[in-house]
Amino acid sequence: MSKETRKKAKGLAKAFKKMSHGKKGGTKGTFTAAATKAGHADTPEGRKAYANVVLKDPGASSKMKKKANFYKNIINRD
């Protein structure tokens, strides 16, 4: 293997290592935590009520609105 090829391979390996930072879980539970912090019950009904509040609030962040919409449409199907 030439030095140039080895250098490219090391650079690529380093980039992949940075991309897979090893953290697990991501944003799991953040919507539930936000609902509980806002004073809603830690039940599906409480989280659904919080989702409705978030979706009606014009000041809510787009990220939280996406989470609320996901909760209503996917997690808490009626």
Coordinates of N, CA, C and O in Angstrom, one line a residue:
M1 N 0.9 -1.2 0.0 CA 0.0 0.0 0.0 C 0.9 1.2 0.0 O 1.8 1.3 0.8
S2 N 0.6 2.2 -0.9 CA 1.4 3.4 -1.0 C 1.1 4.3 0.2 O 0.1 4.2 0.9
K3 N 2.0 5.2 0.4 CA 1.8 6.2 1.5 C 0.6 7.1 1.3 O -0.2 7.4 2.2
E4 N 0.3 7.4 0.0 CA -0.8 8.2 -0.3 C -2.1 7.5 0.0 O -3.1 8.0 0.6
T5 N -2.2 6.2 -0.4 CA -3.4 5.4 -0.1 C -3.6 5.2 1.4 O -4.7 5.3 1.9
R6 N -2.5 5.0 2.1 CA -2.6 4.8 3.5 C -3.1 6.1 4.2 O -3.9 6.0 5.1
K7 N -2.6 7.2 3.7 CA -3.0 8.5 4.3 C -4.5 8.7 4.1 O -5.2 9.2 5.0
K8 N -5.0 8.4 2.9 CA -6.4 8.6 2.6 C -7.3 7.6 3.4 O -8.3 8.0 4.0
A9 N -6.8 6.4 3.6 CA -7.5 5.4 4.4 C -7.6 5.9 5.9 O -8.7 5.7 6.5
K10 N -6.5 6.4 6.4 CA -6.5 6.9 7.8 C -7.5 8.1 8.0 O -8.2 8.2 8.9
G11 N -7.5 9.0 7.0 CA -8.4 10.1 7.0 C -9.8 9.7 7.0 O -10.6 10.2 7.7
L12 N -10.1 8.7 6.2 CA -11.5 8.2 6.1 C -11.9 7.5 7.4 O -13.0 7.7 7.8
A13 N -11.0 6.7 7.9 CA -11.3 6.0 9.2 C -11.5 7.0 10.3 O -12.4 6.9 11.1
K14 N -10.8 8.1 10.3 CA -10.9 9.2 11.3 C -12.3 9.9 11.2 O -12.9 10.1 12.2
A15 N -12.7 10.1 9.9 CA -14.0 10.7 9.7 C -15.1 9.8 10.2 O -16.1 10.3 10.8
F16 N -15.0 8.5 9.9 CA -16.1 7.6 10.3 C -16.1 7.5 11.8 O -17.2 7.4 12.4
K17 N -15.0 7.6 12.5 CA -14.9 7.5 13.9 C -15.6 8.8 14.5 O -16.3 8.7 15.5
K18 N -15.4 9.9 13.9 CA -16.1 11.1 14.4 C -17.6 11.1 14.2 O -18.3 11.5 15.1
M19 N -18.0 10.5 13.1 CA -19.5 10.5 12.8 C -20.2 9.5 13.8 O -21.3 9.8 14.2
S20 N -19.5 8.4 14.1 CA -20.2 7.5 15.0 C -19.6 7.8 16.4 O -18.8 7.1 16.9
H21 N -20.2 8.8 17.0 CA -19.7 9.3 18.3 C -19.9 8.3 19.5 O -19.5 8.6 20.6
G22 N -20.7 7.3 19.3 CA -20.8 6.3 20.3 C -22.0 6.5 21.3 O -22.3 5.7 22.1
K23 N -22.6 7.7 21.2 CA -23.7 8.0 22.1 C -24.9 7.2 21.7 O -25.2 7.0 20.5
K24 N -25.6 6.6 22.7 CA -26.8 5.9 22.4 C -28.0 6.6 23.0 O -27.9 7.3 23.9
G25 N -29.1 6.4 22.4 CA -30.3 7.0 22.9 C -30.9 8.2 22.2 O -32.1 8.3 22.0
G26 N -30.0 9.1 21.8 CA -30.5 10.3 21.1 C -31.4 11.1 21.9 O -31.1 11.6 23.0
T27 N -32.6 11.4 21.4 CA -33.5 12.2 22.1 C -34.7 11.5 22.8 O -35.8 12.0 23.0
K28 N -34.4 10.2 23.1 CA -35.4 9.4 23.7 C -35.9 10.0 25.0 O -35.1 10.2 25.9
G29 N -37.2 10.1 25.2 CA -37.7 10.6 26.4 C -37.8 12.1 26.6 O -38.3 12.5 27.7
T30 N -37.4 12.9 25.7 CA -37.4 14.3 25.9 C -38.8 14.9 25.8 O -39.0 15.8 26.6
F31 N -39.7 14.3 25.0 CA -41.0 14.8 25.0 C -41.7 14.5 26.3 O -42.4 15.4 26.9
T32 N -41.5 13.3 26.8 CA -42.1 12.9 28.1 C -41.6 13.8 29.2 O -42.4 14.3 30.1
A33 N -40.3 14.1 29.2 CA -39.7 14.9 30.2 C -40.3 16.3 30.2 O -40.5 17.0 31.2
A34 N -40.4 16.9 29.0 CA -41.0 18.2 28.8 C -42.4 18.3 29.3 O -42.8 19.3 29.9
A35 N -43.2 17.3 29.0 CA -44.6 17.2 29.4 C -44.7 17.2 30.9 O -45.5 17.9 31.6
T36 N -43.8 16.4 31.6 CA -43.8 16.3 33.0 C -43.4 17.6 33.6 O -44.0 18.0 34.6
K37 N -42.4 18.2 33.1 CA -41.9 19.5 33.6 C -42.9 20.6 33.4 O -43.0 21.5 34.3
A38 N -43.8 20.5 32.4 CA -44.8 21.5 32.2 C -46.0 21.2 33.1 O -47.0 22.0 33.1
G39 N -46.0 20.2 33.9 CA -47.0 19.9 34.9 C -48.1 18.9 34.4 O -49.1 18.8 35.1
H40 N -47.9 18.3 33.3 CA -48.9 17.3 32.8 C -48.5 15.9 33.5 O -47.4 15.7 33.8
A41 N -49.6 15.1 33.6 CA -49.4 13.8 34.2 C -48.5 13.0 33.4 O -48.5 13.1 32.2
D42 N -47.8 12.0 34.1 CA -46.9 11.1 33.4 C -47.7 9.9 32.9 O -47.5 8.8 33.3
T43 N -48.7 10.2 32.1 CA -49.6 9.2 31.5 C -49.8 9.5 30.0 O -49.5 10.6 29.6
P44 N -50.2 8.5 29.3 CA -50.5 8.8 27.8 C -51.5 9.9 27.6 O -51.3 10.8 26.7
E45 N -52.5 10.0 28.5 CA -53.4 11.1 28.4 C -52.8 12.5 28.7 O -53.1 13.5 28.0
G46 N -51.9 12.5 29.7 CA -51.2 13.8 30.0 C -50.3 14.2 28.9 O -50.2 15.4 28.6
R47 N -49.6 13.3 28.3 CA -48.7 13.6 27.2 C -49.5 14.0 26.0 O -49.0 14.9 25.2
K48 N -50.6 13.4 25.7 CA -51.5 13.8 24.6 C -52.0 15.2 24.8 O -52.0 16.0 23.9
A49 N -52.4 15.6 26.0 CA -52.8 16.9 26.3 C -51.7 17.9 26.1 O -51.9 19.0 25.6
Y50 N -50.5 17.5 26.5 CA -49.3 18.4 26.3 C -49.0 18.6 24.8 O -48.7 19.7 24.4
A51 N -49.2 17.5 24.1 CA -49.0 17.6 22.6 C -50.0 18.6 22.0 O -49.6 19.4 21.1
N52 N -51.2 18.6 22.5 CA -52.2 19.5 22.0 C -51.8 21.0 22.3 O -52.0 21.9 21.5
V53 N -51.3 21.2 23.5 CA -50.9 22.5 23.9 C -49.8 23.0 23.1 O -49.7 24.1 22.6
V54 N -48.8 22.1 22.9 CA -47.6 22.5 22.1 C -48.0 22.8 20.6 O -47.5 23.8 20.1
L55 N -48.9 22.0 20.0 CA -49.3 22.3 18.7 C -50.1 23.6 18.5 O -50.0 24.2 17.4
K56 N -50.8 24.0 19.5 CA -51.6 25.2 19.5 C -50.7 26.5 19.8 O -51.1 27.6 19.5
D57 N -49.6 26.3 20.5 CA -48.7 27.4 20.9 C -47.9 27.9 19.7 O -47.0 27.2 19.2
P58 N -48.1 29.2 19.4 CA -47.3 29.8 18.3 C -45.9 30.0 18.6 O -45.0 30.1 17.8
G59 N -45.6 30.1 19.9 CA -44.2 30.3 20.4 C -43.4 29.1 20.6 O -42.2 29.2 20.9
A60 N -44.0 27.9 20.4 CA -43.3 26.7 20.6 C -42.3 26.5 19.5 O -42.5 26.9 18.3
S61 N -41.2 25.8 19.8 CA -40.1 25.6 18.8 C -40.6 24.6 17.7 O -41.5 23.7 18.0
S62 N -40.1 24.7 16.5 CA -40.5 23.7 15.5 C -40.1 22.3 15.9 O -40.8 21.3 15.5
K63 N -39.0 22.2 16.6 CA -38.5 20.8 17.0 C -39.5 20.2 18.0 O -39.9 19.0 17.8
M64 N -40.0 21.0 18.9 CA -41.0 20.5 19.9 C -42.3 20.2 19.2 O -43.0 19.2 19.5
K65 N -42.7 21.0 18.2 CA -43.9 20.8 17.5 C -43.8 19.5 16.7 O -44.8 18.7 16.6
K66 N -42.6 19.2 16.1 CA -42.4 17.9 15.4 C -42.6 16.7 16.4 O -43.2 15.7 16.1
K67 N -42.0 16.9 17.6 CA -42.1 15.8 18.6 C -43.6 15.6 19.0 O -44.0 14.5 19.1
A68 N -44.3 16.7 19.2 CA -45.7 16.6 19.6 C -46.5 16.0 18.5 O -47.4 15.1 18.8
N69 N -46.3 16.3 17.3 CA -47.0 15.8 16.1 C -46.7 14.3 16.0 O -47.6 13.5 15.8
F70 N -45.4 13.9 16.2 CA -45.0 12.5 16.1 C -45.7 11.7 17.3 O -46.3 10.6 17.0
Y71 N -45.8 12.3 18.5 CA -46.4 11.6 19.6 C -47.9 11.4 19.3 O -48.4 10.3 19.5
K72 N -48.6 12.4 18.8 CA -50.0 12.3 18.5 C -50.3 11.3 17.4 O -51.2 10.5 17.5
N73 N -49.5 11.3 16.3 CA -49.8 10.5 15.2 C -49.2 9.0 15.2 O -49.8 8.1 14.7
I74 N -48.1 8.9 15.9 CA -47.5 7.5 15.9 C -47.6 6.8 17.2 O -48.0 5.7 17.3
I75 N -47.1 7.5 18.3 CA -47.0 6.9 19.6 C -48.4 6.6 20.2 O -48.7 5.5 20.7
N76 N -49.2 7.6 20.2 CA -50.5 7.5 20.9 C -51.7 7.4 19.9 O -52.5 8.3 19.9
R77 N -51.7 6.3 19.2 CA -52.8 6.1 18.3 C -54.1 5.8 19.0 O -54.1 5.0 19.9
D78 N -55.2 6.4 18.6 CA -56.5 6.0 19.2 C -57.3 5.1 18.3 O -57.2 5.1 17.2

